[in-house]
Short mmCIF file of C-alpha atoms in Angstrom, two decimals:
data_model
loop_
_atom_site.label_atom_id
_atom_site.label_comp_id
_atom_site.label_asym_id
_atom_site.label_seq_id
_atom_site.Cartn_x
_atom_site.Cartn_y
_atom_site.Cartn_z
CA MET A 8 134.53 163.92 45.24
CA LYS A 9 133.81 160.42 43.94
CA GLN A 10 136.85 158.51 42.69
CA VAL A 11 137.18 156.44 39.51
CA LEU A 12 140.23 154.20 39.26
CA PHE A 13 141.00 153.39 35.61
CA ILE A 14 143.29 150.43 34.84
CA HIS A 15 144.43 150.45 31.21
CA SER A 16 145.01 147.69 28.68
CA ALA A 17 148.22 146.02 27.56
CA GLY A 18 150.11 147.41 24.58
CA PRO A 19 151.38 150.88 23.74
CA GLN A 20 149.76 153.61 25.83
CA GLY A 21 150.94 156.75 24.06
CA GLU A 22 148.62 159.38 22.62
CA GLN A 23 146.08 157.73 20.28
CA GLU A 24 147.23 154.26 21.42
CA GLY A 25 145.84 151.57 23.68
CA SER A 26 143.42 152.82 26.31
CA SER A 27 144.32 156.50 25.84
CA GLY A 28 141.16 157.40 23.89
CA LEU A 29 138.87 155.67 26.38
CA LEU A 30 140.66 157.36 29.28
CA GLN A 31 140.42 160.80 27.67
CA TYR A 32 136.72 160.23 27.02
CA LEU A 33 136.16 159.43 30.70
CA LYS A 34 138.13 162.44 31.86
CA GLN A 35 136.25 164.79 29.52
CA GLN A 36 132.82 163.40 30.32
CA LEU A 37 133.29 163.13 34.08
CA ASP A 38 135.27 166.37 34.35
CA ALA A 39 134.82 168.04 37.75
CA GLU A 40 132.31 165.52 39.07
CA PHE A 41 134.83 162.74 39.62
CA GLN A 42 138.50 162.31 40.32
CA VAL A 43 139.76 159.97 37.59
CA ILE A 44 142.91 158.16 38.72
CA ALA A 45 144.81 156.39 35.96
CA PRO A 46 148.16 154.91 36.98
CA LYS A 47 150.67 153.88 34.35
CA MET A 48 150.98 150.13 34.63
CA PRO A 49 154.47 148.61 34.32
CA HIS A 50 155.78 147.59 30.91
CA PRO A 51 152.40 147.52 29.12
CA GLU A 52 154.00 146.24 25.91
CA ASP A 53 155.36 143.21 27.81
CA PRO A 54 152.98 142.95 30.79
CA HIS A 55 153.42 140.53 33.66
CA TYR A 56 150.99 139.89 36.44
CA LEU A 57 153.15 140.48 39.53
CA PRO A 58 154.31 144.03 38.68
CA TRP A 59 150.73 144.97 37.69
CA LYS A 60 149.44 143.40 40.91
CA HIS A 61 151.79 145.52 43.03
CA VAL A 62 150.68 148.76 41.35
CA LEU A 63 147.02 147.74 41.56
CA LYS A 64 147.31 146.91 45.27
CA LYS A 65 148.95 150.28 46.00
CA GLU A 66 146.32 152.18 44.01
CA ILE A 67 143.39 150.36 45.62
CA GLU A 68 144.79 150.97 49.10
CA SER A 69 144.97 154.71 48.36
CA LEU A 70 141.29 154.91 47.30
CA ASN A 71 138.41 156.05 49.45
CA ASP A 72 135.72 153.48 50.20
CA GLY A 73 133.00 153.60 47.57
CA ALA A 74 135.26 154.23 44.57
CA ILE A 75 134.32 152.94 41.14
CA VAL A 76 136.87 150.81 39.29
CA VAL A 77 136.86 150.89 35.48
CA THR A 78 139.18 148.54 33.62
CA HIS A 79 140.04 148.01 29.98
CA SER A 80 141.09 144.69 28.45
CA LEU A 81 144.06 143.22 30.36
CA GLY A 82 143.38 145.67 33.19
CA GLY A 83 140.10 143.86 33.83
CA SER A 84 141.55 140.39 33.94
CA VAL A 85 144.36 141.58 36.23
CA LEU A 86 141.79 143.14 38.58
CA PHE A 87 139.70 139.95 38.68
CA LYS A 88 142.79 137.82 39.36
CA PHE A 89 143.93 140.19 42.10
CA LEU A 90 140.50 140.12 43.74
CA SER A 91 140.36 136.32 43.46
CA GLU A 92 143.58 136.08 45.48
CA GLN A 93 142.74 138.45 48.30
CA ALA A 94 139.84 140.49 49.58
CA PRO A 95 140.40 144.21 49.10
CA ARG A 96 140.71 146.40 52.15
CA LYS A 97 138.41 148.90 50.48
CA SER A 98 134.81 148.65 49.40
CA PHE A 99 133.91 149.52 45.82
CA ALA A 100 130.67 151.05 44.61
CA LYS A 101 130.95 149.21 41.30
CA ILE A 102 133.40 147.45 39.00
CA ILE A 103 133.13 148.11 35.27
CA ALA A 104 135.21 145.90 32.99
CA VAL A 105 135.54 146.71 29.28
CA ALA A 106 136.57 143.85 26.95
CA ALA A 107 138.35 141.83 29.65
CA PRO A 108 140.02 138.60 28.53
CA TYR A 109 139.07 135.42 30.36
CA TRP A 110 142.37 133.56 30.31
CA GLU A 111 140.97 130.06 30.71
CA ILE A 112 138.36 130.22 27.98
CA ASN A 113 140.39 127.85 25.76
CA SER A 114 143.96 126.61 25.32
CA GLN A 115 144.95 129.62 23.19
CA TRP A 116 144.12 131.91 26.12
CA ALA A 117 145.70 129.78 28.87
CA VAL A 118 148.47 132.18 29.93
CA GLU A 119 149.53 130.75 33.29
CA GLU A 120 150.39 133.98 35.11
CA PHE A 121 146.96 135.50 34.35
CA LEU A 122 144.82 132.46 35.21
CA LEU A 123 142.23 133.07 37.91
CA GLU A 124 142.28 131.27 41.22
CA LYS A 125 140.06 128.20 41.29
CA ASP A 126 136.51 129.11 42.26
CA PHE A 127 137.49 132.76 41.90
CA SER A 128 133.88 133.90 41.92
CA SER A 129 133.47 132.94 45.58
CA HIS A 130 136.12 135.56 46.43
CA ILE A 131 134.60 138.18 44.16
CA GLU A 132 130.94 137.63 45.08
CA PRO A 133 131.02 139.89 48.15
CA LEU A 134 131.81 142.77 45.80
CA PRO A 135 129.12 145.09 44.51
CA GLU A 136 127.69 145.05 41.02
CA VAL A 137 130.02 144.19 38.16
CA VAL A 138 129.17 145.59 34.71
CA LEU A 139 130.83 144.08 31.65
CA PHE A 140 130.96 146.10 28.40
CA HIS A 141 132.06 144.23 25.27
CA SER A 142 131.64 144.65 21.51
CA ALA A 143 129.80 141.80 19.79
CA GLY A 144 132.49 141.59 17.09
CA ASP A 145 135.63 142.45 19.11
CA PRO A 146 138.54 141.12 16.98
CA ILE A 147 141.10 141.19 19.83
CA VAL A 148 139.18 139.66 22.75
CA PRO A 149 136.07 137.81 21.54
CA PHE A 150 132.70 138.61 23.13
CA SER A 151 132.61 135.08 24.56
CA HIS A 152 135.15 136.17 27.20
CA SER A 153 132.70 138.58 28.83
CA GLN A 154 129.97 135.95 28.50
CA LYS A 155 132.19 133.62 30.55
CA TYR A 156 132.68 136.24 33.28
CA SER A 157 128.93 136.83 33.25
CA GLU A 158 128.30 133.11 33.78
CA LYS A 159 130.78 132.94 36.66
CA LEU A 160 129.78 136.14 38.48
CA SER A 161 126.19 136.17 39.73
CA ASN A 162 126.34 139.94 40.33
CA ALA A 163 127.48 140.75 36.78
CA THR A 164 125.49 142.56 34.11
CA LEU A 165 126.65 142.08 30.53
CA ARG A 166 126.28 145.03 28.13
CA LYS A 167 126.71 143.78 24.56
CA LEU A 168 127.83 146.63 22.32
CA PRO A 169 127.25 146.73 18.56
CA GLY A 170 130.23 146.74 16.25
CA ASN A 171 133.76 145.42 16.48
CA ASP A 172 135.58 147.92 18.66
CA HIS A 173 138.17 146.93 21.23
CA LEU A 174 139.97 150.20 21.97
CA PHE A 175 136.94 152.55 22.06
CA PRO A 176 138.89 155.72 21.17
CA ASN A 177 135.63 157.71 21.12
CA GLY A 178 134.24 156.26 24.34
CA ILE A 179 131.38 153.86 24.98
CA SER A 180 127.71 154.66 24.86
CA GLY A 181 126.30 154.07 28.32
CA LEU A 182 129.60 153.94 30.21
CA VAL A 183 129.43 157.41 31.73
CA LEU A 184 125.74 156.91 32.50
CA GLU A 185 126.64 153.69 34.34
CA ILE A 186 129.21 155.58 36.41
CA ARG A 187 126.83 158.45 37.19
CA LYS A 188 124.05 156.00 38.03
CA THR A 189 126.32 154.55 40.69
CA GLU A 190 126.99 157.98 42.16
CA SER A 191 123.32 158.86 42.35
CA GLY A 192 122.43 155.50 43.81
CA ASN A 193 119.89 154.74 41.04
#
């Protein structure tokens, strides 16, 4: 069974909060085809990089080679920082980041503990395809953040979504198709 590792956003993660709607959408749509793994990240309402890194490292090490990683918001930027610091011991089929903040885009987003390693893309480039989903009018993390990742990662595809959603409680058009496309090799 193909594995999907889902790394949630910052903020409350209770029912109808944070990434819960997006996670439920994935679980419902992927059902028996995929094993969706969604660890609770430490202190999501006051997140810090090192505790998230430790959980992420443990979860990645437990995956089979060829897993798909789907991240939401802070989960995406934490994954990119982690991968910029060290090569994973596992190979991924694809990385899908939804509305990931790029912490160096300007001084308002320069949170030291989440800044990427210099020339981070050289560490990430050996990875497979990266797909970035982001709403054009996202009020939490502006679309320009995914544009910046797209500029830095030569293997990235940017999927600009209509509207102003950040949480995607009803899912994302094309996300499940992107995951299934990976599984079928198309």
